[in-house]
Amino acid sequence: MFELTHPWVFVLLPLPWLVRLLAPAFRQRDDALRLPFFAALTERTGAVVRDGATVVAHKRRALLVGAVIWALGLLALAEPVRLGPPQEITKATRDVILAIDISGSMDAVDFPGADGAPQQRLAAVQDVVAEFLEKRQGDRVSLIVFGSRAYVQAPLTEDLDTVEALLGQTQVGMAGPHTALGDAIGLAIHSFEASEIEERLLILLSDGNDTASRMSPVNAAEIASDKGVTMFAIGVGDPEGTGEDRLDMDALSDLAQRTGGEGFFAADSAALEAIYNEIDAQTPRDQDTLSWRPREPLGHYALMGAVALGMVLMLAFWGRGMRRPVR
C-alpha cells in the first residue's frame, strides 16, 4: 500500500502551463545594423516590418519531457511512502516486584499443602507464586529474595518464564538465616526508581520478624508510600511462635497500610493461593497497545527519475538552435 505524505503539493501541477499562458514572452536585445534609409528600403521592396524580438521555439518532445520532469519533482515533494503490514507493541503499565523471604525459618515443613500434608514453606510459596506469574503476562516483574540481606534475583522484566525459573532455583538460606524486611523494601524502592512506569506494586512475603535490617521497616514503608509504591504484605509463618520465628502479622499489616495496601495471613496453600488471586483481582494486568506501520520512503526514486530525464533532455538538444522569429 502506498501513501502520499503531502498530497496537496499536486495543486502546483498546472503552474508551468499557467506561467506559459499568462506570463509575457522572454525578450532579448541583439546587435543590429542601423540604416538611415530603412523606411525607403522597406517601401521600395514591399517588406513587412515586424518586431525584432525572438522567442524560444519549444518542440513538443521537449514540452512533454518537461511536463514529466515537473510531475516527478512534485511527486518527490509529496513524499510517497510504502506502508508495511500493521505492527503492534504492547507496553506494561504496571511494575510488580515480588519480595520473598528465604531465611532459615522458611525451611520449616509445617505448611499444609493442597492435600493437607505438610510441606516446606518455601516450596509451597514457589508453587503458588508460579501460578500467579502465569496470570501476569504483560506486566514487568522483578524478584527480590531476602534473608540477612536482600538481593535482586531477577530485575524488572517481561520475561516471566525466566523469573519463574529463577524462583524455582531459589533455596532457603541463600541470603542468610535472618530476616531483613526493611532492607527488602528499600531494595524494591531502589529497583522501582530505574523505571518510568508510575504504577508500582510490591508483594512482600515473610514468615518472621525483622531482625537484620539496616533500614527500619517503618521508615522504608513511609519512603515507599512517598515514591508511589503500593505494598501488599503476606504472612505465612506461625503467629504463636517465639523469638525470630514468630510472625508479627500486625506489623506486616501496618507496613502495607502505610502504602495504601493490605496485609494477609495464609495458614495453608489454599489460603495463600486465594490471597494471590485477590491481589491479582485488585491490581488487574493492564497494558498499553501501540499500533504502527513501517514506512519506506520512495520520494528519492521520483527525484532520481526527474534528474535522469533532465540530463537526457539536455543531451538531446545540446547545441541545437531553438529560436525562431516571431510571426
mmCIF file of C-alpha atoms in Angstrom:
data_model
loop_
_atom_site.group_PDB
_atom_site.id
_atom_site.type_symbol
_atom_site.label_atom_id
_atom_site.label_comp_id
_atom_site.label_asym_id
_atom_site.label_seq_id
_atom_site.Cartn_x
_atom_site.Cartn_y
_atom_site.Cartn_z
ATOM 1 C CA MET A 1 0.000 0.000 0.000
ATOM 2 C CA PHE A 2 1.273 3.446 -0.941
ATOM 3 C CA GLU A 3 0.556 6.805 0.640
ATOM 4 C CA LEU A 4 1.475 10.426 -0.076
ATOM 5 C CA THR A 5 2.648 12.381 2.953
ATOM 6 C CA HIS A 6 1.879 15.784 1.347
ATOM 7 C CA PRO A 7 -0.700 15.195 -1.412
ATOM 8 C CA TRP A 8 -1.615 18.904 -1.521
ATOM 9 C CA VAL A 9 1.637 19.529 -3.428
ATOM 10 C CA PHE A 10 -0.119 18.461 -6.638
ATOM 11 C CA VAL A 11 -2.139 21.694 -6.690
ATOM 12 C CA LEU A 12 1.045 23.095 -8.260
ATOM 13 C CA LEU A 13 0.797 20.694 -11.212
ATOM 14 C CA PRO A 14 -0.715 23.278 -13.685
ATOM 15 C CA LEU A 15 1.715 26.013 -12.617
ATOM 16 C CA PRO A 16 4.063 25.758 -15.702
ATOM 17 C CA TRP A 17 1.079 25.883 -18.070
ATOM 18 C CA LEU A 18 -0.287 28.962 -16.282
ATOM 19 C CA VAL A 19 3.110 30.667 -16.485
ATOM 20 C CA ARG A 20 3.374 29.903 -20.195
ATOM 21 C CA LEU A 21 -0.166 31.166 -20.782
ATOM 22 C CA LEU A 22 -0.107 34.339 -18.706
ATOM 23 C CA ALA A 23 3.498 35.498 -18.447
ATOM 24 C CA PRO A 24 4.928 37.653 -21.291
ATOM 25 C CA ALA A 25 7.390 36.032 -23.648
ATOM 26 C CA PHE A 26 11.057 36.423 -22.859
ATOM 27 C CA ARG A 27 12.667 39.153 -24.965
ATOM 28 C CA GLN A 28 16.335 39.655 -25.679
ATOM 29 C CA ARG A 29 18.145 42.595 -27.333
ATOM 30 C CA ASP A 30 20.703 41.801 -30.026
ATOM 31 C CA ASP A 31 23.100 43.936 -32.044
ATOM 32 C CA ALA A 32 21.638 45.252 -35.327
ATOM 33 C CA LEU A 33 22.648 47.319 -38.334
ATOM 34 C CA ARG A 34 21.119 50.802 -38.419
ATOM 35 C CA LEU A 35 20.121 52.029 -41.903
ATOM 36 C CA PRO A 36 19.273 55.726 -42.383
ATOM 37 C CA PHE A 37 17.228 54.833 -45.450
ATOM 38 C CA PHE A 38 15.440 51.850 -43.787
ATOM 39 C CA ALA A 39 11.952 53.288 -44.370
ATOM 40 C CA ALA A 40 12.617 53.932 -48.075
ATOM 41 C CA LEU A 41 14.152 50.478 -48.482
ATOM 42 C CA THR A 42 11.156 48.679 -46.997
ATOM 43 C CA GLU A 43 8.803 50.768 -49.110
ATOM 44 C CA ARG A 44 10.628 50.002 -52.346
ATOM 45 C CA THR A 45 10.989 46.285 -51.599
ATOM 46 C CA GLY A 46 7.498 45.857 -50.175
ATOM 47 C CA ALA A 47 8.855 44.187 -46.998
ATOM 48 C CA VAL A 48 6.649 43.939 -43.936
ATOM 49 C CA VAL A 49 8.147 45.464 -40.801
ATOM 50 C CA ARG A 50 7.976 43.177 -37.777
ATOM 51 C CA ASP A 51 9.094 43.284 -34.155
ATOM 52 C CA GLY A 52 12.699 42.181 -33.954
ATOM 53 C CA ALA A 53 12.268 40.100 -30.737
ATOM 54 C CA THR A 54 12.619 36.329 -30.794
ATOM 55 C CA VAL A 55 11.073 33.625 -28.558
ATOM 56 C CA VAL A 56 12.189 30.096 -27.830
ATOM 57 C CA ALA A 57 10.591 27.606 -30.146
ATOM 58 C CA HIS A 58 9.848 24.635 -27.861
ATOM 59 C CA LYS A 59 9.390 21.305 -29.541
ATOM 60 C CA ARG A 60 6.574 19.044 -28.459
ATOM 61 C CA ARG A 61 9.001 16.391 -27.274
ATOM 62 C CA ALA A 62 10.713 18.901 -25.009
ATOM 63 C CA LEU A 63 7.390 20.115 -23.622
ATOM 64 C CA LEU A 64 6.278 16.552 -22.885
ATOM 65 C CA VAL A 65 9.530 15.615 -21.168
ATOM 66 C CA GLY A 66 9.455 18.878 -19.214
ATOM 67 C CA ALA A 67 5.929 18.107 -18.020
ATOM 68 C CA VAL A 68 7.034 14.648 -16.858
ATOM 69 C CA ILE A 69 10.031 16.150 -15.029
ATOM 70 C CA TRP A 70 7.764 18.671 -13.303
ATOM 71 C CA ALA A 71 5.329 15.908 -12.266
ATOM 72 C CA LEU A 72 8.167 13.740 -10.908
ATOM 73 C CA GLY A 73 9.527 16.699 -8.945
ATOM 74 C CA LEU A 74 6.126 17.282 -7.363
ATOM 75 C CA LEU A 75 5.841 13.568 -6.612
ATOM 76 C CA ALA A 76 9.156 13.718 -4.775
ATOM 77 C CA LEU A 77 7.948 16.741 -2.769
ATOM 78 C CA ALA A 78 4.760 14.845 -1.887
ATOM 79 C CA GLU A 79 6.974 12.222 -0.165
ATOM 80 C CA PRO A 80 5.394 8.949 -1.262
ATOM 81 C CA VAL A 81 5.882 6.042 1.156
ATOM 82 C CA ARG A 82 5.219 2.323 1.039
ATOM 83 C CA LEU A 83 3.271 1.151 4.103
ATOM 84 C CA GLY A 84 4.127 -2.218 5.588
ATOM 85 C CA PRO A 85 1.732 -4.517 7.461
ATOM 86 C CA PRO A 86 0.417 -3.154 10.796
ATOM 87 C CA GLN A 87 2.640 -3.823 13.803
ATOM 88 C CA GLU A 88 1.541 -3.798 17.431
ATOM 89 C CA ILE A 89 3.688 -3.266 20.506
ATOM 90 C CA THR A 90 2.314 -3.877 23.974
ATOM 91 C CA LYS A 91 3.759 -1.892 26.833
ATOM 92 C CA ALA A 92 3.288 -2.711 30.505
ATOM 93 C CA THR A 93 1.619 -0.039 32.619
ATOM 94 C CA ARG A 94 2.485 -1.569 35.985
ATOM 95 C CA ASP A 95 5.716 -2.825 37.555
ATOM 96 C CA VAL A 96 5.436 -5.657 40.070
ATOM 97 C CA ILE A 97 8.168 -6.709 42.494
ATOM 98 C CA LEU A 98 7.893 -9.978 44.388
ATOM 99 C CA ALA A 99 9.949 -9.864 47.598
ATOM 100 C CA ILE A 100 10.156 -13.358 49.103
ATOM 101 C CA ASP A 101 11.642 -14.348 52.436
ATOM 102 C CA ILE A 102 14.164 -17.204 52.143
ATOM 103 C CA SER A 103 15.516 -17.018 55.689
ATOM 104 C CA GLY A 104 16.237 -20.174 57.661
ATOM 105 C CA SER A 105 12.701 -20.412 59.053
ATOM 106 C CA MET A 106 11.276 -20.867 55.538
ATOM 107 C CA ASP A 107 12.756 -24.387 55.622
ATOM 108 C CA ALA A 108 10.190 -25.496 58.204
ATOM 109 C CA VAL A 109 7.972 -28.331 56.952
ATOM 110 C CA ASP A 110 4.738 -27.230 58.588
ATOM 111 C CA PHE A 111 2.736 -25.563 55.812
ATOM 112 C CA PRO A 112 -0.352 -27.582 54.807
ATOM 113 C CA GLY A 113 -0.423 -28.270 51.079
ATOM 114 C CA ALA A 114 -3.408 -28.782 48.794
ATOM 115 C CA ASP A 115 -3.791 -32.369 50.046
ATOM 116 C CA GLY A 116 -3.426 -31.364 53.695
ATOM 117 C CA ALA A 117 0.038 -32.883 54.011
ATOM 118 C CA PRO A 118 2.696 -30.582 55.493
ATOM 119 C CA GLN A 119 5.315 -29.259 53.099
ATOM 120 C CA GLN A 120 8.240 -26.872 53.187
ATOM 121 C CA ARG A 121 7.128 -23.245 53.439
ATOM 122 C CA LEU A 122 9.301 -22.046 50.564
ATOM 123 C CA ALA A 123 8.211 -24.929 48.301
ATOM 124 C CA ALA A 124 4.550 -24.060 48.884
ATOM 125 C CA VAL A 125 5.259 -20.382 48.143
ATOM 126 C CA GLN A 126 7.119 -21.273 44.943
ATOM 127 C CA ASP A 127 4.171 -23.290 43.625
ATOM 128 C CA VAL A 128 1.612 -20.567 44.323
ATOM 129 C CA VAL A 129 3.780 -17.701 43.024
ATOM 130 C CA ALA A 130 4.464 -19.657 39.825
ATOM 131 C CA GLU A 131 0.716 -19.790 39.157
ATOM 132 C CA PHE A 132 0.445 -16.077 39.968
ATOM 133 C CA LEU A 133 3.153 -15.258 37.418
ATOM 134 C CA GLU A 134 1.264 -17.098 34.690
ATOM 135 C CA LYS A 135 -1.613 -14.643 35.152
ATOM 136 C CA ARG A 136 0.609 -11.571 34.970
ATOM 137 C CA GLN A 137 1.818 -11.958 31.380
ATOM 138 C CA GLY A 138 2.322 -8.439 30.049
ATOM 139 C CA ASP A 139 3.413 -6.926 33.372
ATOM 140 C CA ARG A 140 7.039 -6.266 34.190
ATOM 141 C CA VAL A 141 8.002 -8.347 37.200
ATOM 142 C CA SER A 142 11.107 -8.426 39.385
ATOM 143 C CA LEU A 143 12.105 -10.983 42.010
ATOM 144 C CA ILE A 144 13.846 -9.991 45.231
ATOM 145 C CA VAL A 145 14.886 -12.604 47.795
ATOM 146 C CA PHE A 146 15.930 -11.679 51.290
ATOM 147 C CA GLY A 147 17.289 -13.210 54.449
ATOM 148 C CA SER A 148 20.022 -11.479 56.384
ATOM 149 C CA ARG A 149 20.493 -9.386 53.246
ATOM 150 C CA ALA A 150 18.253 -8.553 50.291
ATOM 151 C CA TYR A 151 19.250 -9.382 46.718
ATOM 152 C CA VAL A 152 17.743 -8.846 43.265
ATOM 153 C CA GLN A 153 17.268 -12.321 41.861
ATOM 154 C CA ALA A 154 15.649 -11.011 38.651
ATOM 155 C CA PRO A 155 15.430 -7.350 37.559
ATOM 156 C CA LEU A 156 12.224 -5.882 36.147
ATOM 157 C CA THR A 157 11.426 -7.822 33.000
ATOM 158 C CA GLU A 158 8.538 -9.020 30.863
ATOM 159 C CA ASP A 159 10.200 -12.432 30.556
ATOM 160 C CA LEU A 160 8.151 -14.033 33.314
ATOM 161 C CA ASP A 161 9.296 -17.527 32.365
ATOM 162 C CA THR A 162 12.805 -16.564 33.438
ATOM 163 C CA VAL A 163 11.501 -15.070 36.682
ATOM 164 C CA GLU A 164 9.626 -18.292 37.386
ATOM 165 C CA ALA A 165 12.717 -20.382 36.627
ATOM 166 C CA LEU A 166 14.884 -18.274 38.948
ATOM 167 C CA LEU A 167 12.267 -18.558 41.672
ATOM 168 C CA GLY A 168 12.296 -22.345 41.299
ATOM 169 C CA GLN A 169 16.077 -22.394 41.728
ATOM 170 C CA THR A 170 15.951 -20.328 44.915
ATOM 171 C CA GLN A 171 16.798 -22.231 48.094
ATOM 172 C CA VAL A 172 16.415 -21.488 51.773
ATOM 173 C CA GLY A 173 19.420 -19.797 53.354
ATOM 174 C CA MET A 174 20.898 -18.415 50.126
ATOM 175 C CA ALA A 175 20.579 -14.865 51.523
ATOM 176 C CA GLY A 176 21.416 -15.724 55.144
ATOM 177 C CA PRO A 177 19.468 -17.152 58.108
ATOM 178 C CA HIS A 178 17.883 -13.950 59.450
ATOM 179 C CA THR A 179 15.065 -11.649 58.193
ATOM 180 C CA ALA A 180 15.700 -8.159 56.797
ATOM 181 C CA LEU A 181 12.257 -6.793 55.952
ATOM 182 C CA GLY A 182 13.327 -3.153 55.862
ATOM 183 C CA ASP A 183 16.244 -3.836 53.518
ATOM 184 C CA ALA A 184 13.976 -5.790 51.170
ATOM 185 C CA ILE A 185 11.542 -2.869 50.956
ATOM 186 C CA GLY A 186 14.425 -0.432 50.458
ATOM 187 C CA LEU A 187 15.878 -2.549 47.636
ATOM 188 C CA ALA A 188 12.465 -2.674 45.983
ATOM 189 C CA ILE A 189 12.229 1.140 46.137
ATOM 190 C CA HIS A 190 15.647 1.405 44.513
ATOM 191 C CA SER A 191 14.604 -1.027 41.759
ATOM 192 C CA PHE A 192 11.459 0.983 41.031
ATOM 193 C CA GLU A 193 13.483 4.198 40.627
ATOM 194 C CA ALA A 194 15.021 2.818 37.428
ATOM 195 C CA SER A 195 11.551 2.600 35.858
ATOM 196 C CA GLU A 196 9.411 5.331 34.282
ATOM 197 C CA ILE A 197 6.167 3.415 34.889
ATOM 198 C CA GLU A 198 4.041 5.139 37.504
ATOM 199 C CA GLU A 199 2.045 2.159 38.830
ATOM 200 C CA ARG A 200 4.292 0.249 41.238
ATOM 201 C CA LEU A 201 3.258 -2.814 43.209
ATOM 202 C CA LEU A 202 5.327 -4.592 45.848
ATOM 203 C CA ILE A 203 4.166 -8.014 47.109
ATOM 204 C CA LEU A 204 6.165 -8.866 50.220
ATOM 205 C CA LEU A 205 6.034 -12.367 51.718
ATOM 206 C CA SER A 206 7.655 -13.292 55.021
ATOM 207 C CA ASP A 207 7.315 -15.769 57.873
ATOM 208 C CA GLY A 208 9.083 -13.907 60.665
ATOM 209 C CA ASN A 209 10.058 -10.682 62.388
ATOM 210 C CA ASP A 210 12.555 -8.145 61.137
ATOM 211 C CA THR A 211 15.867 -8.969 62.841
ATOM 212 C CA ALA A 212 18.622 -7.960 60.415
ATOM 213 C CA SER A 213 17.627 -4.763 58.589
ATOM 214 C CA ARG A 214 19.903 -1.769 58.391
ATOM 215 C CA MET A 215 16.820 0.277 57.414
ATOM 216 C CA SER A 216 13.799 0.413 59.697
ATOM 217 C CA PRO A 217 10.824 -1.330 58.007
ATOM 218 C CA VAL A 218 8.547 1.547 59.076
ATOM 219 C CA ASN A 219 10.847 4.144 57.516
ATOM 220 C CA ALA A 220 11.152 2.024 54.401
ATOM 221 C CA ALA A 221 7.350 1.787 54.135
ATOM 222 C CA GLU A 222 6.993 5.561 54.516
ATOM 223 C CA ILE A 223 9.531 6.146 51.757
ATOM 224 C CA ALA A 224 7.758 3.597 49.566
ATOM 225 C CA SER A 225 4.499 5.486 50.067
ATOM 226 C CA ASP A 226 6.176 8.754 49.051
ATOM 227 C CA LYS A 227 7.521 7.072 45.917
ATOM 228 C CA GLY A 228 4.092 5.835 44.862
ATOM 229 C CA VAL A 229 4.694 2.188 45.754
ATOM 230 C CA THR A 230 1.705 0.140 46.942
ATOM 231 C CA MET A 231 2.661 -2.824 49.096
ATOM 232 C CA PHE A 232 0.753 -5.995 49.902
ATOM 233 C CA ALA A 233 2.261 -7.975 52.780
ATOM 234 C CA ILE A 234 1.662 -11.720 53.146
ATOM 235 C CA GLY A 235 2.493 -13.671 56.286
ATOM 236 C CA VAL A 236 2.997 -17.445 56.114
ATOM 237 C CA GLY A 237 4.663 -18.134 59.441
ATOM 238 C CA ASP A 238 3.491 -19.067 62.923
ATOM 239 C CA PRO A 239 1.861 -16.233 64.908
ATOM 240 C CA GLU A 240 2.235 -18.367 68.029
ATOM 241 C CA GLY A 241 5.959 -18.864 67.547
ATOM 242 C CA THR A 242 8.696 -17.365 69.688
ATOM 243 C CA GLY A 243 11.651 -15.143 69.051
ATOM 244 C CA GLU A 244 12.727 -14.562 65.474
ATOM 245 C CA ASP A 245 10.407 -17.285 64.161
ATOM 246 C CA ARG A 246 7.284 -15.583 65.464
ATOM 247 C CA LEU A 247 5.212 -13.948 62.734
ATOM 248 C CA ASP A 248 4.114 -10.443 63.708
ATOM 249 C CA MET A 249 1.133 -10.106 61.424
ATOM 250 C CA ASP A 250 0.117 -6.772 62.947
ATOM 251 C CA ALA A 251 3.474 -5.283 61.998
ATOM 252 C CA LEU A 252 3.220 -6.595 58.420
ATOM 253 C CA SER A 253 -0.303 -5.214 58.040
ATOM 254 C CA ASP A 254 0.812 -1.846 59.394
ATOM 255 C CA LEU A 255 3.639 -1.668 56.827
ATOM 256 C CA ALA A 256 1.238 -2.460 53.983
ATOM 257 C CA GLN A 257 -1.399 0.018 55.128
ATOM 258 C CA ARG A 258 1.178 2.808 55.256
ATOM 259 C CA THR A 259 1.490 2.442 51.466
ATOM 260 C CA GLY A 260 -2.222 2.057 50.759
ATOM 261 C CA GLY A 261 -2.043 -1.735 50.571
ATOM 262 C CA GLU A 262 -3.247 -4.605 52.754
ATOM 263 C CA GLY A 263 -1.852 -7.352 54.934
ATOM 264 C CA PHE A 264 -2.862 -11.002 54.558
ATOM 265 C CA PHE A 265 -2.233 -14.148 56.576
ATOM 266 C CA ALA A 266 -2.014 -17.525 54.839
ATOM 267 C CA ALA A 267 -2.437 -20.583 57.029
ATOM 268 C CA ASP A 268 -2.116 -23.083 54.187
ATOM 269 C CA SER A 269 -1.561 -23.387 50.426
ATOM 270 C CA ALA A 270 -5.241 -22.832 49.595
ATOM 271 C CA ALA A 271 -5.312 -19.591 51.599
ATOM 272 C CA LEU A 272 -2.043 -18.449 50.032
ATOM 273 C CA GLU A 273 -3.420 -19.081 46.538
ATOM 274 C CA ALA A 274 -6.609 -17.192 47.418
ATOM 275 C CA ILE A 275 -4.531 -14.241 48.612
ATOM 276 C CA TYR A 276 -2.572 -14.019 45.365
ATOM 277 C CA ASN A 277 -5.840 -14.303 43.436
ATOM 278 C CA GLU A 278 -7.244 -11.437 45.500
ATOM 279 C CA ILE A 279 -4.193 -9.309 44.793
ATOM 280 C CA ASP A 280 -4.495 -10.172 41.103
ATOM 281 C CA ALA A 281 -8.144 -9.081 41.143
ATOM 282 C CA GLN A 282 -7.362 -5.797 42.906
ATOM 283 C CA THR A 283 -4.495 -4.970 40.563
ATOM 284 C CA PRO A 284 -5.535 -6.444 37.197
ATOM 285 C CA ARG A 285 -2.998 -6.749 34.428
ATOM 286 C CA ASP A 286 -3.039 -3.628 32.283
ATOM 287 C CA GLN A 287 -1.219 -2.801 29.059
ATOM 288 C CA ASP A 288 -0.912 -0.008 26.545
ATOM 289 C CA THR A 289 -1.016 -1.165 22.937
ATOM 290 C CA LEU A 290 0.869 0.893 20.365
ATOM 291 C CA SER A 291 -0.012 0.264 16.718
ATOM 292 C CA TRP A 292 2.150 1.453 13.838
ATOM 293 C CA ARG A 293 3.009 0.596 10.238
ATOM 294 C CA PRO A 294 6.550 0.572 8.808
ATOM 295 C CA ARG A 295 7.030 3.397 6.298
ATOM 296 C CA GLU A 296 9.537 3.086 3.459
ATOM 297 C CA PRO A 297 10.184 6.470 1.771
ATOM 298 C CA LEU A 298 10.091 6.380 -2.047
ATOM 299 C CA GLY A 299 10.450 10.067 -2.927
ATOM 300 C CA HIS A 300 14.112 9.718 -3.869
ATOM 301 C CA TYR A 301 13.183 7.406 -6.753
ATOM 302 C CA ALA A 302 10.951 10.110 -8.272
ATOM 303 C CA LEU A 303 13.712 12.688 -7.805
ATOM 304 C CA MET A 304 16.265 10.414 -9.473
ATOM 305 C CA GLY A 305 13.880 9.924 -12.403
ATOM 306 C CA ALA A 306 13.416 13.670 -12.799
ATOM 307 C CA VAL A 307 17.197 14.251 -12.777
ATOM 308 C CA ALA A 308 17.759 11.471 -15.315
ATOM 309 C CA LEU A 309 15.130 12.838 -17.717
ATOM 310 C CA GLY A 310 16.573 16.324 -17.353
ATOM 311 C CA MET A 311 20.025 15.078 -18.318
ATOM 312 C CA VAL A 312 18.603 13.208 -21.319
ATOM 313 C CA LEU A 313 16.791 16.344 -22.432
ATOM 314 C CA MET A 314 19.952 18.426 -22.136
ATOM 315 C CA LEU A 315 21.983 15.928 -24.141
ATOM 316 C CA ALA A 316 19.316 15.572 -26.833
ATOM 317 C CA PHE A 317 19.058 19.297 -27.557
ATOM 318 C CA TRP A 318 22.587 20.371 -26.756
ATOM 319 C CA GLY A 319 23.904 22.719 -29.395
ATOM 320 C CA ARG A 320 20.648 22.848 -31.360
ATOM 321 C CA GLY A 321 19.165 26.228 -32.125
ATOM 322 C CA MET A 322 15.746 26.621 -30.572
ATOM 323 C CA ARG A 323 14.876 30.123 -31.632
ATOM 324 C CA ARG A 324 12.658 31.333 -34.405
ATOM 325 C CA PRO A 325 11.425 34.816 -35.299
ATOM 326 C CA VAL A 326 8.071 35.923 -34.034
ATOM 327 C CA ARG A 327 5.354 35.881 -36.723
#
